[in-house]
PDB file of C-alpha atoms and ligand atoms in Angstrom:
ATOM      1  CA  MET A   1      21.289 -28.770  16.742  1.00 34.00           C
ATOM      2  CA  ASP A   2      20.614 -27.949  13.151  1.00 39.00           C
ATOM      3  CA  GLY A   3      16.816 -27.974  12.826  1.00 39.00           C
ATOM      4  CA  ARG A   4      17.118 -28.225   9.067  1.00 42.00           C
ATOM      5  CA  ARG A   5      18.209 -31.835   9.429  1.00 42.00           C
ATOM      6  CA  ASN A   6      14.973 -32.792  11.188  1.00 45.00           C
ATOM      7  CA  PHE A   7      13.115 -33.434   7.970  1.00 47.00           C
ATOM      8  CA  GLY A   8      10.698 -35.800   9.681  1.00 49.00           C
ATOM      9  CA  GLN A   9       9.658 -33.117  12.174  1.00 52.00           C
ATOM     10  CA  ARG A  10       9.030 -30.329   9.690  1.00 54.00           C
ATOM     11  CA  PRO A  11       5.446 -29.166  10.321  1.00 65.00           C
ATOM     12  CA  ALA A  12       3.138 -29.722   7.359  1.00 77.00           C
ATOM     13  CA  MET A  13       2.646 -26.525   5.386  1.00 87.00           C
ATOM     14  CA  ARG A  14      -0.925 -25.228   5.293  1.00 93.00           C
ATOM     15  CA  ASN A  15      -2.220 -25.138   1.723  1.00 96.00           C
ATOM     16  CA  PRO A  16      -2.530 -21.371   1.007  1.00 97.00           C
ATOM     17  CA  ILE A  17      -4.346 -21.716  -2.334  1.00 98.00           C
ATOM     18  CA  ILE A  18      -7.852 -20.242  -2.486  1.00 98.00           C
ATOM     19  CA  VAL A  19      -9.493 -21.083  -5.802  1.00 98.00           C
ATOM     20  CA  ALA A  20     -11.839 -18.404  -7.125  1.00 97.00           C
ATOM     21  CA  LEU A  21     -14.986 -20.210  -8.253  1.00 96.00           C
ATOM     22  CA  ASP A  22     -15.709 -17.533 -10.864  1.00 92.00           C
ATOM     23  CA  VAL A  23     -18.358 -19.468 -12.757  1.00 89.00           C
ATOM     24  CA  PRO A  24     -21.986 -18.483 -13.331  1.00 84.00           C
ATOM     25  CA  ASP A  25     -23.841 -21.550 -12.099  1.00 89.00           C
ATOM     26  CA  VAL A  26     -23.845 -24.206  -9.422  1.00 92.00           C
ATOM     27  CA  ALA A  27     -23.315 -27.158 -11.746  1.00 93.00           C
ATOM     28  CA  ARG A  28     -20.054 -25.736 -13.078  1.00 93.00           C
ATOM     29  CA  ALA A  29     -18.949 -24.630  -9.601  1.00 95.00           C
ATOM     30  CA  VAL A  30     -19.565 -28.082  -8.098  1.00 93.00           C
ATOM     31  CA  ALA A  31     -17.768 -29.816 -10.967  1.00 94.00           C
ATOM     32  CA  LEU A  32     -14.763 -27.513 -10.585  1.00 95.00           C
ATOM     33  CA  ALA A  33     -14.711 -27.746  -6.793  1.00 95.00           C
ATOM     34  CA  GLU A  34     -14.811 -31.551  -6.886  1.00 94.00           C
ATOM     35  CA  LYS A  35     -11.860 -31.663  -9.292  1.00 95.00           C
ATOM     36  CA  VAL A  36      -9.531 -29.358  -7.395  1.00 96.00           C
ATOM     37  CA  ALA A  37     -10.577 -29.952  -3.751  1.00 95.00           C
ATOM     38  CA  PRO A  38      -7.685 -32.290  -2.846  1.00 95.00           C
ATOM     39  CA  HIS A  39      -5.103 -29.714  -3.962  1.00 96.00           C
ATOM     40  CA  VAL A  40      -6.358 -26.420  -2.506  1.00 97.00           C
ATOM     41  CA  GLY A  41      -6.944 -24.824   0.896  1.00 96.00           C
ATOM     42  CA  ALA A  42     -10.245 -23.019   0.275  1.00 97.00           C
ATOM     43  CA  PHE A  43     -12.808 -21.855  -2.278  1.00 97.00           C
ATOM     44  CA  LYS A  44     -13.746 -18.260  -2.995  1.00 98.00           C
ATOM     45  CA  VAL A  45     -17.400 -17.576  -3.723  1.00 97.00           C
ATOM     46  CA  GLY A  46     -17.909 -14.134  -5.253  1.00 96.00           C
ATOM     47  CA  LYS A  47     -20.852 -11.958  -6.172  1.00 95.00           C
ATOM     48  CA  GLU A  48     -21.745 -13.666  -9.456  1.00 92.00           C
ATOM     49  CA  LEU A  49     -22.047 -17.146  -7.982  1.00 94.00           C
ATOM     50  CA  PHE A  50     -23.597 -16.022  -4.692  1.00 96.00           C
ATOM     51  CA  VAL A  51     -26.246 -13.838  -6.306  1.00 94.00           C
ATOM     52  CA  GLY A  52     -27.080 -16.643  -8.727  1.00 91.00           C
ATOM     53  CA  ALA A  53     -26.814 -19.677  -6.471  1.00 91.00           C
ATOM     54  CA  GLY A  54     -27.450 -18.256  -3.011  1.00 94.00           C
ATOM     55  CA  PRO A  55     -26.476 -19.442   0.453  1.00 96.00           C
ATOM     56  CA  ASP A  56     -27.506 -23.030  -0.289  1.00 95.00           C
ATOM     57  CA  PHE A  57     -24.483 -23.421  -2.508  1.00 94.00           C
ATOM     58  CA  VAL A  58     -22.221 -22.210   0.311  1.00 96.00           C
ATOM     59  CA  ARG A  59     -23.873 -24.755   2.655  1.00 96.00           C
ATOM     60  CA  GLN A  60     -23.295 -27.450   0.040  1.00 92.00           C
ATOM     61  CA  LEU A  61     -19.599 -26.527  -0.217  1.00 94.00           C
ATOM     62  CA  ARG A  62     -19.218 -26.427   3.563  1.00 93.00           C
ATOM     63  CA  ALA A  63     -20.842 -29.841   3.849  1.00 91.00           C
ATOM     64  CA  THR A  64     -17.882 -31.267   1.909  1.00 88.00           C
ATOM     65  CA  GLY A  65     -15.573 -29.903   4.608  1.00 89.00           C
ATOM     66  CA  ALA A  66     -14.078 -27.258   2.304  1.00 91.00           C
ATOM     67  CA  ALA A  67     -13.150 -23.854   3.736  1.00 96.00           C
ATOM     68  CA  VAL A  68     -15.099 -21.006   2.098  1.00 97.00           C
ATOM     69  CA  PHE A  69     -14.117 -17.390   1.450  1.00 98.00           C
ATOM     70  CA  LEU A  70     -17.281 -15.356   0.854  1.00 98.00           C
ATOM     71  CA  ASP A  71     -16.124 -12.379  -1.222  1.00 98.00           C
ATOM     72  CA  LEU A  72     -19.107 -10.019  -1.203  1.00 98.00           C
ATOM     73  CA  LYS A  73     -17.186  -6.860  -0.156  1.00 98.00           C
ATOM     74  CA  PHE A  74     -19.777  -5.413   2.230  1.00 98.00           C
ATOM     75  CA  HIS A  75     -19.925  -1.593   2.358  1.00 98.00           C
ATOM     76  CA  ASP A  76     -22.832   0.014   4.208  1.00 98.00           C
ATOM     77  CA  ILE A  77     -23.722   1.600   7.535  1.00 98.00           C
ATOM     78  CA  PRO A  78     -22.163  -0.233  10.519  1.00 98.00           C
ATOM     79  CA  ASN A  79     -25.420  -1.855  11.683  1.00 98.00           C
ATOM     80  CA  THR A  80     -26.199  -3.277   8.231  1.00 98.00           C
ATOM     81  CA  VAL A  81     -22.664  -4.577   7.681  1.00 98.00           C
ATOM     82  CA  ALA A  82     -22.636  -6.134  11.169  1.00 98.00           C
ATOM     83  CA  LYS A  83     -25.872  -7.989  10.376  1.00 98.00           C
ATOM     84  CA  ALA A  84     -24.519  -9.211   7.033  1.00 98.00           C
ATOM     85  CA  VAL A  85     -21.311 -10.401   8.747  1.00 98.00           C
ATOM     86  CA  ALA A  86     -23.372 -12.185  11.419  1.00 98.00           C
ATOM     87  CA  ALA A  87     -25.372 -13.926   8.679  1.00 98.00           C
ATOM     88  CA  ALA A  88     -22.161 -14.969   6.889  1.00 98.00           C
ATOM     89  CA  THR A  89     -20.806 -16.288  10.203  1.00 98.00           C
ATOM     90  CA  ARG A  90     -23.969 -18.360  10.672  1.00 98.00           C
ATOM     91  CA  LEU A  91     -23.360 -19.720   7.138  1.00 97.00           C
ATOM     92  CA  ASP A  92     -20.055 -20.935   8.603  1.00 97.00           C
ATOM     93  CA  VAL A  93     -17.696 -19.303   6.085  1.00 98.00           C
ATOM     94  CA  GLN A  94     -14.035 -19.025   7.110  1.00 98.00           C
ATOM     95  CA  MET A  95     -13.280 -15.661   5.439  1.00 98.00           C
ATOM     96  CA  LEU A  96     -15.320 -12.742   4.159  1.00 98.00           C
ATOM     97  CA  THR A  97     -14.624  -9.258   2.816  1.00 98.00           C
ATOM     98  CA  ILE A  98     -15.686  -5.713   3.726  1.00 98.00           C
ATOM     99  CA  HIS A  99     -14.590  -2.335   2.319  1.00 98.00           C
ATOM    100  CA  THR A 100     -12.230  -0.466   4.656  1.00 98.00           C
ATOM    101  CA  SER A 101     -13.502   2.803   3.134  1.00 97.00           C
ATOM    102  CA  GLY A 102     -16.706   2.167   5.133  1.00 98.00           C
ATOM    103  CA  GLY A 103     -14.727   3.598   8.064  1.00 98.00           C
ATOM    104  CA  SER A 104     -13.447   2.496  11.461  1.00 98.00           C
ATOM    105  CA  GLU A 105     -16.877   2.261  13.112  1.00 98.00           C
ATOM    106  CA  MET A 106     -18.092  -0.025  10.326  1.00 98.00           C
ATOM    107  CA  MET A 107     -14.971  -2.209  10.555  1.00 98.00           C
ATOM    108  CA  ARG A 108     -15.229  -2.493  14.357  1.00 98.00           C
ATOM    109  CA  ALA A 109     -18.904  -3.436  14.045  1.00 98.00           C
ATOM    110  CA  ALA A 110     -18.060  -6.094  11.432  1.00 98.00           C
ATOM    111  CA  GLU A 111     -15.291  -7.654  13.519  1.00 98.00           C
ATOM    112  CA  ALA A 112     -17.439  -7.592  16.671  1.00 98.00           C
ATOM    113  CA  ALA A 113     -20.331  -9.251  14.819  1.00 98.00           C
ATOM    114  CA  ALA A 114     -18.024 -12.017  13.549  1.00 98.00           C
ATOM    115  CA  GLN A 115     -16.592 -12.622  17.038  1.00 98.00           C
ATOM    116  CA  GLU A 116     -19.881 -12.491  18.920  1.00 98.00           C
ATOM    117  CA  THR A 117     -21.858 -14.626  16.473  1.00 98.00           C
ATOM    118  CA  ALA A 118     -19.087 -17.234  16.355  1.00 98.00           C
ATOM    119  CA  ARG A 119     -18.875 -17.302  20.147  1.00 98.00           C
ATOM    120  CA  THR A 120     -22.627 -17.914  20.396  1.00 98.00           C
ATOM    121  CA  LEU A 121     -22.291 -20.785  17.931  1.00 98.00           C
ATOM    122  CA  GLY A 122     -19.188 -22.180  19.634  1.00 98.00           C
ATOM    123  CA  ARG A 123     -16.962 -22.012  16.557  1.00 96.00           C
ATOM    124  CA  PRO A 124     -13.943 -19.930  15.481  1.00 97.00           C
ATOM    125  CA  ALA A 125     -14.736 -16.470  14.128  1.00 98.00           C
ATOM    126  CA  PRO A 126     -14.326 -16.047  10.363  1.00 98.00           C
ATOM    127  CA  LEU A 127     -11.475 -13.843   9.202  1.00 98.00           C
ATOM    128  CA  VAL A 128     -12.968 -10.460   8.263  1.00 98.00           C
ATOM    129  CA  LEU A 129     -10.760  -9.146   5.459  1.00 98.00           C
ATOM    130  CA  GLY A 130     -10.570  -5.463   4.577  1.00 98.00           C
ATOM    131  CA  VAL A 131     -10.406  -4.350   0.944  1.00 98.00           C
ATOM    132  CA  THR A 132      -8.511  -1.064   0.594  1.00 97.00           C
ATOM    133  CA  VAL A 133      -8.337   0.585  -2.854  1.00 94.00           C
ATOM    134  CA  LEU A 134      -9.810  -1.560  -5.620  1.00 92.00           C
ATOM    135  CA  THR A 135      -7.045  -2.511  -8.029  1.00 87.00           C
ATOM    136  CA  SER A 136      -9.221  -1.259 -10.866  1.00 87.00           C
ATOM    137  CA  MET A 137      -8.684   2.277  -9.508  1.00 90.00           C
ATOM    138  CA  ASP A 138      -5.706   4.450 -10.359  1.00 91.00           C
ATOM    139  CA  SER A 139      -4.772   7.907  -9.152  1.00 93.00           C
ATOM    140  CA  ALA A 140      -7.087   9.595 -11.690  1.00 94.00           C
ATOM    141  CA  ALA A 141     -10.005   7.561 -10.342  1.00 93.00           C
ATOM    142  CA  LEU A 142      -9.057   8.504  -6.756  1.00 94.00           C
ATOM    143  CA  ALA A 143      -8.858  12.169  -7.787  1.00 95.00           C
ATOM    144  CA  GLU A 144     -12.467  11.987  -8.990  1.00 95.00           C
ATOM    145  CA  LEU A 145     -13.498  11.085  -5.445  1.00 94.00           C
ATOM    146  CA  GLY A 146     -11.549  13.943  -3.832  1.00 94.00           C
ATOM    147  CA  GLY A 147      -8.904  13.498  -1.115  1.00 89.00           C
ATOM    148  CA  GLU A 148      -5.731  11.415  -1.441  1.00 94.00           C
ATOM    149  CA  THR A 149      -4.725  10.722  -5.043  1.00 96.00           C
ATOM    150  CA  ASP A 150      -1.635   8.575  -4.432  1.00 95.00           C
ATOM    151  CA  VAL A 151      -2.815   4.948  -4.564  1.00 93.00           C
ATOM    152  CA  THR A 152      -0.008   3.549  -2.375  1.00 95.00           C
ATOM    153  CA  ARG A 153      -0.536   6.212   0.295  1.00 96.00           C
ATOM    154  CA  GLN A 154      -4.295   5.610   0.289  1.00 97.00           C
ATOM    155  CA  VAL A 155      -3.792   1.824   0.545  1.00 97.00           C
ATOM    156  CA  ALA A 156      -1.392   2.327   3.481  1.00 97.00           C
ATOM    157  CA  ARG A 157      -3.777   4.726   5.187  1.00 97.00           C
ATOM    158  CA  LEU A 158      -6.771   2.392   4.894  1.00 98.00           C
ATOM    159  CA  ALA A 159      -4.679  -0.635   5.899  1.00 98.00           C
ATOM    160  CA  SER A 160      -3.520   1.133   9.089  1.00 98.00           C
ATOM    161  CA  LEU A 161      -7.091   2.165   9.822  1.00 98.00           C
ATOM    162  CA  ALA A 162      -8.184  -1.464   9.374  1.00 98.00           C
ATOM    163  CA  ALA A 163      -5.501  -2.732  11.760  1.00 98.00           C
ATOM    164  CA  GLY A 164      -6.438  -0.038  14.293  1.00 98.00           C
ATOM    165  CA  SER A 165     -10.095  -1.057  13.968  1.00 98.00           C
ATOM    166  CA  GLY A 166      -9.310  -4.652  14.923  1.00 98.00           C
ATOM    167  CA  LEU A 167      -9.379  -6.360  11.517  1.00 98.00           C
ATOM    168  CA  ARG A 168      -7.122  -9.413  11.384  1.00 98.00           C
ATOM    169  CA  GLY A 169      -6.670  -9.505   7.615  1.00 98.00           C
ATOM    170  CA  LEU A 170      -6.627  -7.574   4.358  1.00 98.00           C
ATOM    171  CA  VAL A 171      -6.908  -8.305   0.658  1.00 98.00           C
ATOM    172  CA  CYS A 172      -3.997  -6.732  -1.187  1.00 97.00           C
ATOM    173  CA  SER A 173      -2.379  -6.734  -4.602  1.00 94.00           C
ATOM    174  CA  PRO A 174       0.965  -8.521  -4.990  1.00 93.00           C
ATOM    175  CA  LEU A 175       2.697  -5.174  -5.409  1.00 92.00           C
ATOM    176  CA  GLU A 176       1.400  -3.947  -2.035  1.00 95.00           C
ATOM    177  CA  LEU A 177       2.792  -6.876  -0.025  1.00 97.00           C
ATOM    178  CA  THR A 178       6.163  -5.328   0.805  1.00 97.00           C
ATOM    179  CA  THR A 179       4.705  -1.971   1.878  1.00 96.00           C
ATOM    180  CA  LEU A 180       1.981  -3.576   3.981  1.00 97.00           C
ATOM    181  CA  ARG A 181       4.273  -6.114   5.659  1.00 97.00           C
ATOM    182  CA  ALA A 182       6.553  -3.242   6.743  1.00 97.00           C
ATOM    183  CA  LEU A 183       3.591  -1.277   8.071  1.00 97.00           C
ATOM    184  CA  LEU A 184       1.301  -3.785   9.746  1.00 97.00           C
ATOM    185  CA  PRO A 185       1.482  -6.100  12.764  1.00 96.00           C
ATOM    186  CA  ALA A 186       3.042  -9.450  11.764  1.00 95.00           C
ATOM    187  CA  ALA A 187      -0.139 -11.332  12.676  1.00 96.00           C
ATOM    188  CA  MET A 188      -2.134  -9.520   9.979  1.00 98.00           C
ATOM    189  CA  GLN A 189      -3.177 -12.040   7.316  1.00 98.00           C
ATOM    190  CA  LEU A 190      -2.692 -10.829   3.745  1.00 98.00           C
ATOM    191  CA  VAL A 191      -4.775 -12.440   1.017  1.00 98.00           C
ATOM    192  CA  THR A 192      -3.398 -11.806  -2.446  1.00 97.00           C
ATOM    193  CA  PRO A 193      -4.989 -12.206  -5.883  1.00 96.00           C
ATOM    194  CA  GLY A 194      -3.130 -11.409  -9.128  1.00 93.00           C
ATOM    195  CA  ILE A 195      -1.189 -14.679  -9.049  1.00 94.00           C
ATOM    196  CA  ARG A 196       0.184 -16.085 -12.292  1.00 94.00           C
ATOM    197  CA  THR A 197       2.430 -19.111 -12.759  1.00 91.00           C
ATOM    198  CA  GLY A 198       3.985 -18.022 -16.038  1.00 85.00           C
ATOM    199  CA  ALA A 199       2.397 -20.966 -17.842  1.00 76.00           C
ATOM    200  CA  GLU A 200      -0.662 -18.940 -18.811  1.00 75.00           C
ATOM    201  CA  LYS A 201      -1.378 -15.537 -20.301  1.00 63.00           C
ATOM    202  CA  ALA A 202      -1.717 -12.651 -17.845  1.00 62.00           C
ATOM    203  CA  ASP A 203      -5.417 -12.094 -18.739  1.00 73.00           C
ATOM    204  CA  ASP A 204      -6.557  -8.706 -17.415  1.00 75.00           C
ATOM    205  CA  GLN A 205      -4.250  -8.843 -14.376  1.00 73.00           C
ATOM    206  CA  LYS A 206      -1.559  -6.232 -14.946  1.00 72.00           C
ATOM    207  CA  ARG A 207       0.394  -6.624 -11.716  1.00 74.00           C
ATOM    208  CA  THR A 208       1.122 -10.262 -11.008  1.00 86.00           C
ATOM    209  CA  LEU A 209       3.511 -12.459  -9.015  1.00 92.00           C
ATOM    210  CA  SER A 210       4.157 -16.187  -9.010  1.00 95.00           C
ATOM    211  CA  PRO A 211       2.737 -18.178  -6.065  1.00 96.00           C
ATOM    212  CA  ALA A 212       6.170 -18.674  -4.475  1.00 96.00           C
ATOM    213  CA  GLU A 213       7.138 -14.986  -4.905  1.00 95.00           C
ATOM    214  CA  ALA A 214       3.899 -13.846  -3.283  1.00 96.00           C
ATOM    215  CA  LEU A 215       4.465 -16.116  -0.259  1.00 96.00           C
ATOM    216  CA  ARG A 216       8.074 -14.952   0.025  1.00 96.00           C
ATOM    217  CA  LEU A 217       6.930 -11.315   0.104  1.00 96.00           C
ATOM    218  CA  GLY A 218       4.500 -12.056   2.915  1.00 97.00           C
ATOM    219  CA  ALA A 219       1.206 -13.270   1.466  1.00 97.00           C
ATOM    220  CA  SER A 220      -0.691 -15.556   3.840  1.00 97.00           C
ATOM    221  CA  TRP A 221      -3.163 -16.797   1.235  1.00 98.00           C
ATOM    222  CA  LEU A 222      -3.174 -16.777  -2.589  1.00 98.00           C
ATOM    223  CA  VAL A 223      -6.402 -16.230  -4.529  1.00 98.00           C
ATOM    224  CA  ILE A 224      -5.994 -18.051  -7.817  1.00 97.00           C
ATOM    225  CA  GLY A 225      -8.649 -18.072 -10.512  1.00 96.00           C
ATOM    226  CA  ARG A 226      -7.922 -18.582 -14.177  1.00 95.00           C
ATOM    227  CA  PRO A 227      -4.493 -20.248 -13.835  1.00 96.00           C
ATOM    228  CA  ILE A 228      -6.501 -23.126 -12.321  1.00 96.00           C
ATOM    229  CA  THR A 229     -10.071 -22.657 -13.544  1.00 95.00           C
ATOM    230  CA  ALA A 230      -9.195 -21.999 -17.197  1.00 94.00           C
ATOM    231  CA  ALA A 231      -6.472 -24.656 -17.387  1.00 95.00           C
ATOM    232  CA  ALA A 232      -7.062 -27.642 -19.676  1.00 95.00           C
ATOM    233  CA  ASP A 233      -6.845 -29.799 -16.542  1.00 96.00           C
ATOM    234  CA  PRO A 234      -7.726 -27.737 -13.431  1.00 97.00           C
ATOM    235  CA  ALA A 235      -6.877 -30.551 -11.000  1.00 97.00           C
ATOM    236  CA  GLU A 236      -3.449 -31.021 -12.541  1.00 97.00           C
ATOM    237  CA  SER A 237      -2.809 -27.260 -12.460  1.00 97.00           C
ATOM    238  CA  ALA A 238      -3.827 -26.945  -8.776  1.00 97.00           C
ATOM    239  CA  GLN A 239      -1.809 -30.021  -7.857  1.00 97.00           C
ATOM    240  CA  SER A 240       1.266 -28.704  -9.620  1.00 97.00           C
ATOM    241  CA  ILE A 241       1.044 -25.229  -8.016  1.00 97.00           C
ATOM    242  CA  TRP A 242       0.660 -26.818  -4.564  1.00 97.00           C
ATOM    243  CA  ALA A 243       3.511 -29.261  -5.162  1.00 96.00           C
ATOM    244  CA  GLY A 244       5.710 -26.356  -6.314  1.00 95.00           C
ATOM    245  CA  LEU A 245       4.979 -24.404  -3.143  1.00 95.00           C
ATOM    246  CA  GLN A 246       5.743 -27.373  -0.923  1.00 94.00           C
ATOM    247  CA  ALA A 247       9.025 -27.960  -2.770  1.00 92.00           C
ATOM    248  CA  THR A 248       9.981 -24.285  -2.405  1.00 88.00           C
ATOM    249  CA  SER A 249       9.172 -24.324   1.295  1.00 82.00           C
ATOM    250  CA  ALA A 250      11.223 -27.500   1.824  1.00 74.00           C
ATOM    251  CA  THR A 251      14.219 -25.876   0.084  1.00 73.00           C
ATOM    252  CA  ALA A 252      13.802 -22.689   2.089  1.00 66.00           C
ATOM    253  CA  LEU A 253      13.883 -24.521   5.442  1.00 47.00           C
TER     254      LEU A 253
HETATM  255  O1  LIG B 301      -8.576 -15.360 -12.598  1.00 76.25           O
HETATM  256  P1  LIG B 301      -7.782 -14.605 -11.587  1.00 76.25           P
HETATM  257  O2  LIG B 301      -6.653 -15.403 -10.973  1.00 76.25           O
HETATM  258  O3  LIG B 301      -7.345 -13.256 -12.079  1.00 76.25           O
HETATM  259  O4  LIG B 301      -8.835 -14.380 -10.400  1.00 76.25           O
HETATM  260  C1  LIG B 301      -8.548 -13.616  -9.299  1.00 76.25           C
HETATM  261  C2  LIG B 301      -9.732 -13.511  -8.397  1.00 76.25           C
HETATM  262  O5  LIG B 301      -9.432 -12.546  -7.405  1.00 76.25           O
HETATM  263  C3  LIG B 301     -11.023 -13.044  -9.070  1.00 76.25           C
HETATM  264  O6  LIG B 301     -12.118 -13.625  -8.355  1.00 76.25           O
HETATM  265  C4  LIG B 301     -10.989 -11.550  -8.858  1.00 76.25           C
HETATM  266  O7  LIG B 301     -12.271 -10.979  -8.817  1.00 76.25           O
HETATM  267  C5  LIG B 301     -10.327 -11.448  -7.495  1.00 76.25           C
HETATM  268  N1  LIG B 301      -9.661 -10.197  -7.236  1.00 76.25           N
HETATM  269  C6  LIG B 301      -8.665  -9.683  -8.050  1.00 76.25           C
HETATM  270  N2  LIG B 301      -8.054  -8.511  -7.749  1.00 76.25           N
HETATM  271  C7  LIG B 301      -8.409  -7.857  -6.648  1.00 76.25           C
HETATM  272  C8  LIG B 301      -9.385  -8.366  -5.809  1.00 76.25           C
HETATM  273  C9  LIG B 301      -9.996  -9.555  -6.128  1.00 76.25           C
HETATM  274  O8  LIG B 301      -8.314 -10.277  -9.051  1.00 76.25           O
HETATM  275  N3  LIG B 301      -7.777  -6.760  -6.349  1.00 76.25           N
END
């Protein structure tokens, strides 16, 4: 039987949009979150907002039922990172980031802390996402550090190390999706910023893909900031990106 005819049975697509709440204060973050919540899958809280607003803001977001991605990119000795991951797990975030360059022992400690703390609390473990080479770094910047100077090779090396250390997800640039999908276990979740719809200017993102292209190349989640947050009508922008993805997925089935 041709499954494509079973329109009624097509499973609902999970909303893969993570909106980056890149605003300096709680009032603006709450206003933005309220506007776009019906059209997105999660909210990303980064260093600026977290350092300014603290864990209470994350609790406030979680109380609305929204999924939260805490993007603090931990990088420290294994024991310290494990404790920070345990604290983030107690905050009940669904995703968080660590630097893979902290090494395999640090990554294993982070993943174990997420799993063990979640088990104690009786809830699913947050997805611990590894950051490989910051996209602000090029081969000259890598050369300054010594070691590998080819960005793609270094990304692949750190991504393999992350997978071998038990991480279940990575943050990667749109242009790394194809390489990483070929290299990593299929279950690895790839979270991709650098998304642009074409309706806006590219801002400071030099390597971008549209939401549908990024999903087609293997992204699991899309981090979208300014195309939504700087739009004249953020709710309308989020709604239209989500509707576009659902339409593309329906056509692709
Ligand atoms: O506004 P824009 O869509 O560029 O926002 C993207 C978000 O993803 C920002 O919060 C940015 O810090 C983050 N990010 C990124 N590139 C990376 C990692 C994270 O743009 N390589």
